[in-house]
mmCIF file of C-alpha atoms and ligand atoms in Angstrom:
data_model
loop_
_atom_site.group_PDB
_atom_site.id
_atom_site.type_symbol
_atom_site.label_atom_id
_atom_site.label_comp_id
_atom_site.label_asym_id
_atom_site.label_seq_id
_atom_site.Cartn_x
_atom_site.Cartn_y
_atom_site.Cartn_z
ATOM 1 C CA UNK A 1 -38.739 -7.023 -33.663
ATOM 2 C CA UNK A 2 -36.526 -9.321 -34.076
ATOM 3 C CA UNK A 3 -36.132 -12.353 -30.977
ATOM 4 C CA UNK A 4 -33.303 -13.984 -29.737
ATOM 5 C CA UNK A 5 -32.582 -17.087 -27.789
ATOM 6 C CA UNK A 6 -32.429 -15.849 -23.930
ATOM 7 C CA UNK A 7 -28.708 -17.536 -23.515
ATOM 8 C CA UNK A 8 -29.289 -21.366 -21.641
ATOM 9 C CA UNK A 9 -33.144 -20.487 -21.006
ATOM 10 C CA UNK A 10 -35.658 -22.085 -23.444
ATOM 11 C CA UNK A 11 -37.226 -18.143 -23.900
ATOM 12 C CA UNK A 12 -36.853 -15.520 -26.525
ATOM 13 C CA UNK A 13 -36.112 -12.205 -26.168
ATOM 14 C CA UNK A 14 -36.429 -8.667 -28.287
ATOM 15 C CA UNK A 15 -32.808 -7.758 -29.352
ATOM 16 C CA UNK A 16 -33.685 -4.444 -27.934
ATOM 17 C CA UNK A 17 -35.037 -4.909 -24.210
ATOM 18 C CA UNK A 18 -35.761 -2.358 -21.443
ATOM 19 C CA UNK A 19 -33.798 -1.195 -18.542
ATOM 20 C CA UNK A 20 -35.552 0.031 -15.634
ATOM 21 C CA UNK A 21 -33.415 1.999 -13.030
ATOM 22 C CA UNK A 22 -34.606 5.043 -13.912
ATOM 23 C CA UNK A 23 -38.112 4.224 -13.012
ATOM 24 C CA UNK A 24 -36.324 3.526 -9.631
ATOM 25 C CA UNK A 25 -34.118 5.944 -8.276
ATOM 26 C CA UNK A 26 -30.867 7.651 -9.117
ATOM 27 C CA UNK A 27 -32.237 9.285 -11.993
ATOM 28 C CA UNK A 28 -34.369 11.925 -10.351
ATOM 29 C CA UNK A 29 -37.775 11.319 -9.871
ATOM 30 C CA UNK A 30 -40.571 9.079 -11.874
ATOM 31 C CA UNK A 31 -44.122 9.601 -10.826
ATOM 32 C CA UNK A 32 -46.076 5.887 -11.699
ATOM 33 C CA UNK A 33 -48.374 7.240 -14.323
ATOM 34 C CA UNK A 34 -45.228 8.110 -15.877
ATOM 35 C CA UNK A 35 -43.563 4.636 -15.546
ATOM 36 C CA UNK A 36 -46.543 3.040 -16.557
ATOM 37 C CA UNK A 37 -45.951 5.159 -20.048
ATOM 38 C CA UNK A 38 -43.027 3.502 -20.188
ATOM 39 C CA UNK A 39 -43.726 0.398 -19.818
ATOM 40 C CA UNK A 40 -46.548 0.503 -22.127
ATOM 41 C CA UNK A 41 -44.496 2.176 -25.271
ATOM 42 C CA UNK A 42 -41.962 -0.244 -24.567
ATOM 43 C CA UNK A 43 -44.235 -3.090 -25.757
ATOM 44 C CA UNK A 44 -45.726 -1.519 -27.918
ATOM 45 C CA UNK A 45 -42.707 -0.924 -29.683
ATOM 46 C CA UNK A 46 -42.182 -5.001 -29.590
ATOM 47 C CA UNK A 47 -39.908 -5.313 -26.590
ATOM 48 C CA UNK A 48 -40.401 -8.350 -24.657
ATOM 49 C CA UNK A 49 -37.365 -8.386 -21.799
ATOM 50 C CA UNK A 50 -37.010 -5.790 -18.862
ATOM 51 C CA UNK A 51 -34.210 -5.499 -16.556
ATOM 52 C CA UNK A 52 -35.147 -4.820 -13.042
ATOM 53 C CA UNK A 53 -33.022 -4.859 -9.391
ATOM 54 C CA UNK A 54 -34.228 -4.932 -5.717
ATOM 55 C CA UNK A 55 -32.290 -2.103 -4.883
ATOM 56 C CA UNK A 56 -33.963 0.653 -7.839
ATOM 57 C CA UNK A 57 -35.778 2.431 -5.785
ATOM 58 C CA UNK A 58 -35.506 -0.355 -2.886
ATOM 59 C CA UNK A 59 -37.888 -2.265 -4.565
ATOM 60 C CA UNK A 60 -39.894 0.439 -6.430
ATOM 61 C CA UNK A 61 -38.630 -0.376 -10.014
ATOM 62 C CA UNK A 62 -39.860 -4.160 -9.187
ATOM 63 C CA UNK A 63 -42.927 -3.376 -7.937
ATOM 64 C CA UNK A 64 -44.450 -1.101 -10.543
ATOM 65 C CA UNK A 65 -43.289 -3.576 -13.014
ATOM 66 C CA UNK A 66 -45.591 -5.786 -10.843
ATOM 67 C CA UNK A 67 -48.631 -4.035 -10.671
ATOM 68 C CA UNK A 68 -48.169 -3.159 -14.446
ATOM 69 C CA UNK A 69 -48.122 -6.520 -15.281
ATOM 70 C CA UNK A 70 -51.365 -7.040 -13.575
ATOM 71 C CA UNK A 71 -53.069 -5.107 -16.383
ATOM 72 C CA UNK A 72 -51.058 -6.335 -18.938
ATOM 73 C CA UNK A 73 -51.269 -9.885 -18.374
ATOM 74 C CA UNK A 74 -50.845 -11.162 -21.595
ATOM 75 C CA UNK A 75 -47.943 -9.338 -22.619
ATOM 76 C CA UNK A 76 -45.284 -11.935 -23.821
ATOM 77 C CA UNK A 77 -42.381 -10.856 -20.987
ATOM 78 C CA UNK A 78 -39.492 -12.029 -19.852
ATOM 79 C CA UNK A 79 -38.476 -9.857 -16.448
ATOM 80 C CA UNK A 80 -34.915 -10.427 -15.201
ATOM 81 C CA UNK A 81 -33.993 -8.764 -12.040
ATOM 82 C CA UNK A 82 -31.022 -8.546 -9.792
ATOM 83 C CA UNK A 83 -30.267 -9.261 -6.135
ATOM 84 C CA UNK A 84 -27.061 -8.873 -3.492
ATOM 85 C CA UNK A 85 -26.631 -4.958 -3.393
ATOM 86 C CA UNK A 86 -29.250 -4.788 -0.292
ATOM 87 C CA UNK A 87 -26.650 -6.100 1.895
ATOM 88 C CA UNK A 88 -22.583 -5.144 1.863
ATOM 89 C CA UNK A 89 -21.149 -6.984 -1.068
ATOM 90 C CA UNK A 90 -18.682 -10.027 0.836
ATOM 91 C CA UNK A 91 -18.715 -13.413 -0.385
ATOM 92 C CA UNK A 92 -19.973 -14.218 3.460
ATOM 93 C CA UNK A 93 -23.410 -12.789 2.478
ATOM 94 C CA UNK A 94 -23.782 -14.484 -0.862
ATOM 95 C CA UNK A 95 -25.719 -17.255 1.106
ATOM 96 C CA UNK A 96 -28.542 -19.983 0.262
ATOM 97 C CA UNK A 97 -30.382 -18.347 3.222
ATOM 98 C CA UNK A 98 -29.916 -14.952 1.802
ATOM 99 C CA UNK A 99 -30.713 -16.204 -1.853
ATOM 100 C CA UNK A 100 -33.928 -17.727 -0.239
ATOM 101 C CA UNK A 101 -34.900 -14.048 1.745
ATOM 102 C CA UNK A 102 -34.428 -11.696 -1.325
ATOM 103 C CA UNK A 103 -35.976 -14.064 -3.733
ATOM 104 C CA UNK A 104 -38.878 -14.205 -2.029
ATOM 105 C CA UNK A 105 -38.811 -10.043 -1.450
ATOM 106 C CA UNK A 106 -38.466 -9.996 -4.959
ATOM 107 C CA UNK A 107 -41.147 -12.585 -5.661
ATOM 108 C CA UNK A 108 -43.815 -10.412 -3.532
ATOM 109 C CA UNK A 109 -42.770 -6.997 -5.468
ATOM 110 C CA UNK A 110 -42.785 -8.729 -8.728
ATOM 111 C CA UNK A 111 -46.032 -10.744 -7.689
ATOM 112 C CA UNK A 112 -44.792 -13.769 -9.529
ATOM 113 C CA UNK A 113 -43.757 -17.213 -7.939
ATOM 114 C CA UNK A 114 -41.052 -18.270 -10.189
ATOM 115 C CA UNK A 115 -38.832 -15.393 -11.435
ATOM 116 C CA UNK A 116 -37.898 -15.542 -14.891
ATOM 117 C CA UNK A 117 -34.444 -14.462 -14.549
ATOM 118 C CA UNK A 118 -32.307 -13.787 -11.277
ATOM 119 C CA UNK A 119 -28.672 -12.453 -11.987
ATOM 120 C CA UNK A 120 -25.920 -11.477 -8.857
ATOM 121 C CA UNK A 121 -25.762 -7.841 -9.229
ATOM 122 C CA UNK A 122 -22.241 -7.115 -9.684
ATOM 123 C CA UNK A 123 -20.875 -8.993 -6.299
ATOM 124 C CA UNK A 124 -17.331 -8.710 -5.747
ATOM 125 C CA UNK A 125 -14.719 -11.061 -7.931
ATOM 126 C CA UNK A 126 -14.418 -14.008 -4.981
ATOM 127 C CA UNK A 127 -17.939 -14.510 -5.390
ATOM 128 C CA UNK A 128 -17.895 -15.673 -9.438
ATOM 129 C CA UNK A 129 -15.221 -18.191 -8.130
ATOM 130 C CA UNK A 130 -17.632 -19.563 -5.264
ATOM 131 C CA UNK A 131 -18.662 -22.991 -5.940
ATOM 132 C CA UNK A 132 -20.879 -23.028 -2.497
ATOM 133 C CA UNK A 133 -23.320 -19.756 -4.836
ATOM 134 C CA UNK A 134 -23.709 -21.930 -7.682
ATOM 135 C CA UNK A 135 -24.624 -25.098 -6.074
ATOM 136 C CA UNK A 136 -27.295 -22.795 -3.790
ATOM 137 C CA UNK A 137 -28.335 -20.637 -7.031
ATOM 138 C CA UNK A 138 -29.030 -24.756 -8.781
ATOM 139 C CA UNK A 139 -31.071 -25.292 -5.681
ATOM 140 C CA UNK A 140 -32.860 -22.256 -6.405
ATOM 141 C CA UNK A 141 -34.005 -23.656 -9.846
ATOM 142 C CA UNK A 142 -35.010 -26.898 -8.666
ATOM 143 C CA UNK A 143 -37.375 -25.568 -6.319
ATOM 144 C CA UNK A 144 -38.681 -23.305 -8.858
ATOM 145 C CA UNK A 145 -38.216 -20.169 -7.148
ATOM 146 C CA UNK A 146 -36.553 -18.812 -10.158
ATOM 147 C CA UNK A 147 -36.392 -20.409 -13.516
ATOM 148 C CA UNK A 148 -32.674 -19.409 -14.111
ATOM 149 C CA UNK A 149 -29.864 -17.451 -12.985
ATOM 150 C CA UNK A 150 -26.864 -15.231 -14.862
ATOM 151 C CA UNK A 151 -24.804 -12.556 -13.281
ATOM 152 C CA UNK A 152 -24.484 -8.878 -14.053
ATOM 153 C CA UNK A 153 -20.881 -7.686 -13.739
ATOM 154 C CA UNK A 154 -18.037 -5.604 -13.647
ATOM 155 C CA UNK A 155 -15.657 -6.553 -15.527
ATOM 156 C CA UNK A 156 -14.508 -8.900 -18.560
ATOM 157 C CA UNK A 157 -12.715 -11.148 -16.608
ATOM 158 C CA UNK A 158 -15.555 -11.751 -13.645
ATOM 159 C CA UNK A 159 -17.810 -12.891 -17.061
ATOM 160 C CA UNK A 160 -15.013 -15.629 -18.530
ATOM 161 C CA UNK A 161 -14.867 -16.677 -14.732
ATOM 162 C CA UNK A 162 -19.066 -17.275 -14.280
ATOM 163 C CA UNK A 163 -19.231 -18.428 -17.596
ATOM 164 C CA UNK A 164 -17.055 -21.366 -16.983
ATOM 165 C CA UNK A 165 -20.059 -22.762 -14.606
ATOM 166 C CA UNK A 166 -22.320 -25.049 -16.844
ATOM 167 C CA UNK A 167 -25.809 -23.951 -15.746
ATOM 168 C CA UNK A 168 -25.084 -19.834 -16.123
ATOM 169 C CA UNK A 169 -27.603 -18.741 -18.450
ATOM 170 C CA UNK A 170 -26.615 -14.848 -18.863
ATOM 171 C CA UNK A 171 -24.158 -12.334 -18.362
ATOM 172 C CA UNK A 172 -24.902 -8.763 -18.234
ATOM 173 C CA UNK A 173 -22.024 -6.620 -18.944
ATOM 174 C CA UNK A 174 -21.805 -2.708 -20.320
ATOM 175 C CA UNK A 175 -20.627 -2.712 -23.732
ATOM 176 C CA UNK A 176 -21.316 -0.058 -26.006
ATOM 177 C CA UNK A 177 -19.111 1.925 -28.833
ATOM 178 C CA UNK A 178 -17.094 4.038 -25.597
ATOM 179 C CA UNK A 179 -16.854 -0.143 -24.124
ATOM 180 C CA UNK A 180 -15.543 -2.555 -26.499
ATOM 181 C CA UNK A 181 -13.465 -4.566 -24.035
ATOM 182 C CA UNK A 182 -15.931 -7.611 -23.810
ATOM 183 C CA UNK A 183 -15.854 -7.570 -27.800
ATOM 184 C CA UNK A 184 -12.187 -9.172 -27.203
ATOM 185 C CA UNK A 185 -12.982 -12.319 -25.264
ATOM 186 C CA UNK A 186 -16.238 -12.488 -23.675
ATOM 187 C CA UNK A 187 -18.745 -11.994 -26.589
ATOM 188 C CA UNK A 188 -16.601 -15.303 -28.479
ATOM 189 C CA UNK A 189 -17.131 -17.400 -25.573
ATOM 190 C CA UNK A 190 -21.039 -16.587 -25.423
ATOM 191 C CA UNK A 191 -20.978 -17.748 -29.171
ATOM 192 C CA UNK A 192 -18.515 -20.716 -27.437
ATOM 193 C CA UNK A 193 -20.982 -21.749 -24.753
ATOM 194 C CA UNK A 194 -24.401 -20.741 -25.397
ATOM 195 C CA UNK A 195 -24.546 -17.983 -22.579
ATOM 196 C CA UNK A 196 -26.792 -15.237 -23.091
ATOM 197 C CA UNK A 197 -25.046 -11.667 -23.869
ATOM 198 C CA UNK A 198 -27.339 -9.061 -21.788
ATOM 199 C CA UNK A 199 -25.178 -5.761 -22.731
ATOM 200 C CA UNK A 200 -26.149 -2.670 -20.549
ATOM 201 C CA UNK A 201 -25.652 1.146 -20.294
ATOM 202 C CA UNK A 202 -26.025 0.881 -24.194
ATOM 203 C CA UNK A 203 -26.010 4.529 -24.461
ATOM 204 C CA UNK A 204 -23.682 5.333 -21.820
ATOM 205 C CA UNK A 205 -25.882 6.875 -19.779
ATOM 206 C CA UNK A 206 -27.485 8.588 -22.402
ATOM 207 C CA UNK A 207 -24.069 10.348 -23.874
ATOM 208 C CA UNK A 208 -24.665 8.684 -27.074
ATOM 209 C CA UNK A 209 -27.613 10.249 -27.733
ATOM 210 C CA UNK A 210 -25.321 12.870 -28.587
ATOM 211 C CA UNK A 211 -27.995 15.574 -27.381
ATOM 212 C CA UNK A 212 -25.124 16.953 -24.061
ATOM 213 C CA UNK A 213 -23.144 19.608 -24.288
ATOM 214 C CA UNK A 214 -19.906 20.261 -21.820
ATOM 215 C CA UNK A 215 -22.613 22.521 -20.032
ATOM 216 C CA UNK A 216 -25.373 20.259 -19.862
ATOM 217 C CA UNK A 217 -26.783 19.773 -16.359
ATOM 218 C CA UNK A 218 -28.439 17.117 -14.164
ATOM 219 C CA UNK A 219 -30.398 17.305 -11.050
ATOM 220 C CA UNK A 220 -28.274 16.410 -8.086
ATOM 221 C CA UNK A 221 -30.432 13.226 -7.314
ATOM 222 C CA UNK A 222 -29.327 11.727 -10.412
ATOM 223 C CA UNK A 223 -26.305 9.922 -10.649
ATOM 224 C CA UNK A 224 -24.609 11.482 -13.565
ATOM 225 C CA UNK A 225 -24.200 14.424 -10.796
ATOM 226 C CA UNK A 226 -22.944 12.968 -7.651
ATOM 227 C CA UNK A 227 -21.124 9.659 -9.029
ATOM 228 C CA UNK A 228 -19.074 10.761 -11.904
ATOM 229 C CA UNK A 229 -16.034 9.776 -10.256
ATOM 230 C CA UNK A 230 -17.524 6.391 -8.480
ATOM 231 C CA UNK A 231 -18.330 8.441 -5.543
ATOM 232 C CA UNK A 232 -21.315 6.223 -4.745
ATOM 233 C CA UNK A 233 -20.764 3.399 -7.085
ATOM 234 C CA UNK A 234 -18.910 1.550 -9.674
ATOM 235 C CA UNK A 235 -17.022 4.569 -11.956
ATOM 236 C CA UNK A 236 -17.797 2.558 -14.918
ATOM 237 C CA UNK A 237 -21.913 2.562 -14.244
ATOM 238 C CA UNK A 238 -21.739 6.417 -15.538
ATOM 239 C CA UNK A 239 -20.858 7.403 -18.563
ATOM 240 C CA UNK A 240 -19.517 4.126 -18.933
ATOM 241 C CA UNK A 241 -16.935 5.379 -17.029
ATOM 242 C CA UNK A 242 -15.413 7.717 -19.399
ATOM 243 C CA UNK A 243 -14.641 12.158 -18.575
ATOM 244 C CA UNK A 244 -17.531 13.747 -19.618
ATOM 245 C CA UNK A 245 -16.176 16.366 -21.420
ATOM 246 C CA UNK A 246 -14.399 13.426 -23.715
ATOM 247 C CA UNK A 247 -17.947 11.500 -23.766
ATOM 248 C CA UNK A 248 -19.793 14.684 -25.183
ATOM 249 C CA UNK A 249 -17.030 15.337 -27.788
ATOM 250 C CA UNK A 250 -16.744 11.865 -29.212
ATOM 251 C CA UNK A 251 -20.541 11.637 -28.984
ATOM 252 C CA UNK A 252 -20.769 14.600 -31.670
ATOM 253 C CA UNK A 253 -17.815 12.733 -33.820
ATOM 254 C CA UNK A 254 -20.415 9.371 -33.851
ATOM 255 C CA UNK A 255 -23.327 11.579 -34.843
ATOM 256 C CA UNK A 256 -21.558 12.943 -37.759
ATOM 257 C CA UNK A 257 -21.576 9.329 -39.751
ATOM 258 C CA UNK A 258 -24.948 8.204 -38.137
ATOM 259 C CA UNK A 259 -27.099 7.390 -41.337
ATOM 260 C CA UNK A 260 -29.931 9.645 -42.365
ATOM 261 C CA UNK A 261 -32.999 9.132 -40.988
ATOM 262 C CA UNK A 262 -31.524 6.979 -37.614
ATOM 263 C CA UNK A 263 -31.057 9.031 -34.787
ATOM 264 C CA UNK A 264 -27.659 9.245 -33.135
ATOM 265 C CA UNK A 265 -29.001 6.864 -29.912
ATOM 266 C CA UNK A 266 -30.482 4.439 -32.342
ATOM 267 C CA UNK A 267 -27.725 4.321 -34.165
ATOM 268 C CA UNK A 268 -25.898 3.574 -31.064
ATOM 269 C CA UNK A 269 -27.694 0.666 -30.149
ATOM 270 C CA UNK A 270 -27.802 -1.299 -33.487
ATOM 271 C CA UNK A 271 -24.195 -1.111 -33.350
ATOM 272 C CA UNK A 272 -24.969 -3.359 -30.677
ATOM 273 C CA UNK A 273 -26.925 -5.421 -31.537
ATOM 274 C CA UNK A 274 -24.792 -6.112 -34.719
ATOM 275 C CA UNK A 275 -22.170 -8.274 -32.344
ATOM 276 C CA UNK A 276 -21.985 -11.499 -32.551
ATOM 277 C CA UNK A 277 -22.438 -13.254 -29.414
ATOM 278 C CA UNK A 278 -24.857 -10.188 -28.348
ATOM 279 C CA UNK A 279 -28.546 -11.748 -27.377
ATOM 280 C CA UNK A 280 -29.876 -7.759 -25.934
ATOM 281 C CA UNK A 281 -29.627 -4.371 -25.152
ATOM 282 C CA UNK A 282 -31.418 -3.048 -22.193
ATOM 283 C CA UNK A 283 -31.256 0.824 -22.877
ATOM 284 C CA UNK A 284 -32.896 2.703 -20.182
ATOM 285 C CA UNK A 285 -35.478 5.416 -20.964
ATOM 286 C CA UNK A 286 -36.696 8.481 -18.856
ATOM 287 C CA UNK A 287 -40.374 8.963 -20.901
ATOM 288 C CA UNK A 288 -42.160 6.834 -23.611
ATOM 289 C CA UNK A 289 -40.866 8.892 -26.638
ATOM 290 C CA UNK A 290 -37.064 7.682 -25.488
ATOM 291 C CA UNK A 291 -38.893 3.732 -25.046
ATOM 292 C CA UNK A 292 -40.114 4.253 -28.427
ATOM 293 C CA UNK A 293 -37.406 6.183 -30.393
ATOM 294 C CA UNK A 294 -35.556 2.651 -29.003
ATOM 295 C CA UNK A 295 -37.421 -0.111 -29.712
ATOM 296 C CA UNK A 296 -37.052 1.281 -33.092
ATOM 297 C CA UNK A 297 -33.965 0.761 -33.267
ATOM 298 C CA UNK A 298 -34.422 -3.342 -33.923
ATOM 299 C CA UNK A 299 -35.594 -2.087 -36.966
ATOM 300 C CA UNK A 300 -33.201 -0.240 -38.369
ATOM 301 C CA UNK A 301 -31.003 -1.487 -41.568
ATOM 302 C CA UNK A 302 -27.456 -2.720 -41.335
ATOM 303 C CA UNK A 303 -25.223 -0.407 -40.303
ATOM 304 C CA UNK A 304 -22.395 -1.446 -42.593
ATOM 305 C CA UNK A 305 -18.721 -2.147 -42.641
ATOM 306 C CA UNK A 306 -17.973 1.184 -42.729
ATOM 307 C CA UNK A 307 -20.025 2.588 -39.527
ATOM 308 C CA UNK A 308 -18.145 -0.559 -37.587
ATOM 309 C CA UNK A 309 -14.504 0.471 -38.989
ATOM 310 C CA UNK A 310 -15.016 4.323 -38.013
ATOM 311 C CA UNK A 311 -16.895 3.467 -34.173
ATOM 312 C CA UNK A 312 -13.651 1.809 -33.895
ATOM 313 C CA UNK A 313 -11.359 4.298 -35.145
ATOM 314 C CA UNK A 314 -13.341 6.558 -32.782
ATOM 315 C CA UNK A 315 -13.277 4.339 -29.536
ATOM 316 C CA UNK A 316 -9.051 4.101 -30.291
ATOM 317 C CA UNK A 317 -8.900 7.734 -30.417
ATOM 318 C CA UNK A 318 -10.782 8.808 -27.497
ATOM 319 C CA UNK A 319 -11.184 5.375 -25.096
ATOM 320 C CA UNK A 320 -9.227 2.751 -25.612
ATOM 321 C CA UNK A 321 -5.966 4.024 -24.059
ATOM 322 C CA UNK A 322 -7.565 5.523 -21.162
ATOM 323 C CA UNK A 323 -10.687 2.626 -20.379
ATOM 324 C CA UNK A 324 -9.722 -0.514 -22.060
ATOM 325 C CA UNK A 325 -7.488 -1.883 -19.466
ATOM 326 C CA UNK A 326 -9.957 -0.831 -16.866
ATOM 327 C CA UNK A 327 -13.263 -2.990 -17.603
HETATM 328 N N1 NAP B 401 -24.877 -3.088 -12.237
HETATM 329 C C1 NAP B 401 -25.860 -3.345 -13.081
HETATM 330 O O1 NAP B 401 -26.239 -4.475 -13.237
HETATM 331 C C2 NAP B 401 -26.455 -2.218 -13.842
HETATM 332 C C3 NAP B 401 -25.857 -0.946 -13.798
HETATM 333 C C4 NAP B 401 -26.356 0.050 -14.613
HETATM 334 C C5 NAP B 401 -27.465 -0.195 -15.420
HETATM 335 N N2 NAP B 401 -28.062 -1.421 -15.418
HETATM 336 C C6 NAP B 401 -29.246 -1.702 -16.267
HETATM 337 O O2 NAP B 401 -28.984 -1.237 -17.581
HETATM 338 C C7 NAP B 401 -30.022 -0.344 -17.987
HETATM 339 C C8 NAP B 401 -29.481 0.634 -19.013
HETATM 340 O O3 NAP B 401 -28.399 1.389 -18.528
HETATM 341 P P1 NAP B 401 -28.583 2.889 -18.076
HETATM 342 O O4 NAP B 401 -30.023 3.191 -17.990
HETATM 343 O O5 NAP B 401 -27.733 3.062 -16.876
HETATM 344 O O6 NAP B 401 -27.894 3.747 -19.231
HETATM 345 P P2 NAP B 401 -28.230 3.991 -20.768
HETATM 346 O O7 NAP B 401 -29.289 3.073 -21.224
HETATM 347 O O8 NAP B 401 -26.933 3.987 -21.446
HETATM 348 O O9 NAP B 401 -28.734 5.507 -20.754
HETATM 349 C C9 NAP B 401 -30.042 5.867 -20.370
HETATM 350 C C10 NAP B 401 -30.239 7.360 -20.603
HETATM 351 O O10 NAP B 401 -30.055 7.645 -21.983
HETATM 352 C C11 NAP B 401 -30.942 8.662 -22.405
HETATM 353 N N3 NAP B 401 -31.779 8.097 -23.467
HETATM 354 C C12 NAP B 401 -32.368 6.878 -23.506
HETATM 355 N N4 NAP B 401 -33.026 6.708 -24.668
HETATM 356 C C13 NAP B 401 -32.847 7.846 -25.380
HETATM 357 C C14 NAP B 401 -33.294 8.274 -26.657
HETATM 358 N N5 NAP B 401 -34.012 7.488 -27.457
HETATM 359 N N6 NAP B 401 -32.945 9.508 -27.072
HETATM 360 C C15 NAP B 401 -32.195 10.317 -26.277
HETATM 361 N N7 NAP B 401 -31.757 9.975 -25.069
HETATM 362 C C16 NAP B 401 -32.074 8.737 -24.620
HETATM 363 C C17 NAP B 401 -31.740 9.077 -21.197
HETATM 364 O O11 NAP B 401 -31.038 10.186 -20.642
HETATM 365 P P3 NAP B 401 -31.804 11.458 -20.026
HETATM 366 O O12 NAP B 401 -32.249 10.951 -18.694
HETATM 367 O O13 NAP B 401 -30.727 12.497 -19.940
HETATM 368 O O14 NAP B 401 -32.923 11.794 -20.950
HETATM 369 C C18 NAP B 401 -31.637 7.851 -20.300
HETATM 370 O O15 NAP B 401 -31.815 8.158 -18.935
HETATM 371 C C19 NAP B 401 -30.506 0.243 -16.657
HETATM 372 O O16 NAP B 401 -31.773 0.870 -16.763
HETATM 373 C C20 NAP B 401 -30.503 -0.998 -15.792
HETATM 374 O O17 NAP B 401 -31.654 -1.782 -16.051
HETATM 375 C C21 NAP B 401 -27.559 -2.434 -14.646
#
């Protein structure tokens, strides 16, 4: 698989990492044997980067990521994870003495002392403007609690705003072919400054797959039930924030020109991966056929010119009058 610079870190990464909410919470249910499956068909598929938070599972995501790694020691990993959503998100909490306590929490789940990665997890826009976070987040480096920091975030503008900060290694940001609003300014300045491009709900939360129908489903502890309208959360976290009905009917459209022999998610994700600017794609997977069907994906040939010009056709159609202002 191919391996990418890791933004302003001196590590490598798999183009096509691994997202781990769903061995969390708000996806129904994961027993650990099941997790561990994962996990395991993740690597063996060549991926070398999970995405983690203290809040999947309250810690649950991190911690079986933790005692996996204790049996899988020399697995070549980089493990970014995410803190601030364990408290209400106000710039008063964004704190060196609240950096220092969920570190740490994170640290003991993780059983690591210096975490590879630690990114905000999607704190409000006052904080990406706080000079007081990024002077405690440096302090965090220099006593090696973590090795770097990035931000996960909202919206296009919150990235151009961290990414002015000169020791901001990565931004995490959904972009996918239903999201193409960071394609316009905040992929260029990655390629501009050297920050890491860490693109998430790849998939959409699993629409393009293009295996829903408009009847399709899902248990009610699982957040494509009870947060389709940002009821809980961020509308944009599901579905990438697009009508269902819409998501399932353009899905179909994409799978039409997906090349023979690629599956409709892979598919999906290359076209990712083809961006310039992009460093990975953390798709999330529910068993290890989905880990593996994925990691496959870095493999797959070029898309072509063609594929590109028609996702975009498709994304004007369906999205961009309706999300692109939006995100
Ligand atoms: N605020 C943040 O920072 C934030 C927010 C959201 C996500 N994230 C991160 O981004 C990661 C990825 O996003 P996501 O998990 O929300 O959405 P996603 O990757 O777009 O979608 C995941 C879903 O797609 C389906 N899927 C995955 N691989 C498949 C395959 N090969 N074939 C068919 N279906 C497949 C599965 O749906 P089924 O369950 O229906 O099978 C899976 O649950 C998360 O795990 C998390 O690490 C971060």
């Amino acid at each position: 698989m191919e391996q990418r610079r890791l933004g302003r870190t001196s590590r490598e990464v798999s183009v096509i990492g691994l997202g781990t909410w769903q061995l969390g919470g708000d996806w129904g249910d994961v027993p650990e044997r099941d997790a561990f499956a994962v996990l395991d068909a993740s690597v063996q598929g060549g991926v070398t980067f999970f995405d983690t938070a203290d809040v999947y599972g309250d810690g649950r995501s991190e911690q079986l990521i933790g005692k996996w790694r204790r049996s899988n020691a020399d697995a070549p990993l980089t493990i970014a994870t995410k803190m601030g959503r364990r408290e209400p998100q106000e710039l008063k909490n964004y704190t060196r003495a609240n950096f220092i306590e969920w570190i740490d929490r994170s640290r003991r789940n993780l059983q690591m002392d210096t975490l590879d990665l630690v990114q905000l997890h999607c704190p409000p826009t006052s904080v990406f403007r706080s000079g007081d976070v990024y002077d405690a987040l440096d302090e965090m480096v220099e006593r090696q609690m973590i090795a770097a920091y990035g931000v996960s975030v909202e919206e296009a503008g919150q990235a151009l705003t961290a990414m002015e900060r000169p020791n901001l290694a990565t931004v995490q940001i959904i972009l996918n072919a239903f999201r193409m609003k960071p394609l316009d300014e905040v992929l260029p300045a990655a390629v501009e400054s050297g920050v890491g491009i860490i693109a998430r709900v790849p998939l959409a939360s699993g629409l393009l797959s293009g295996k829903y129908t408009a009847e399709t489903q899902f248990a009610p502890n699982d957040h494509r039930s009870f947060n389709r309208h940002g009821e809980a959360f961020d509308q944009g976290e599901t579905f990438s924030g697009v009508d269902f009905e819409t998501g399932v009917e353009a899905a179909v459209a994409f799978s039409e020109y997906t090349p023979e022999g690629v599956s409709t998610a892979q598919a999906a994700l290359k076209w990712i991966v083809e961006q310039p600017g992009l460093t990975t794609v953390i798709p999330g997977a529910r068993n290890p056929e989905q880990a593996r069907a994925n990691a496959e994906a870095g493999d797959v040939p070029a898309l072509g010119e063609e594929f590109h010009d028609r996702t975009e056709r498709l994304y004007d159609r369906y999205f961009r009058p309706v999300v692109h202002s939006r995100w």
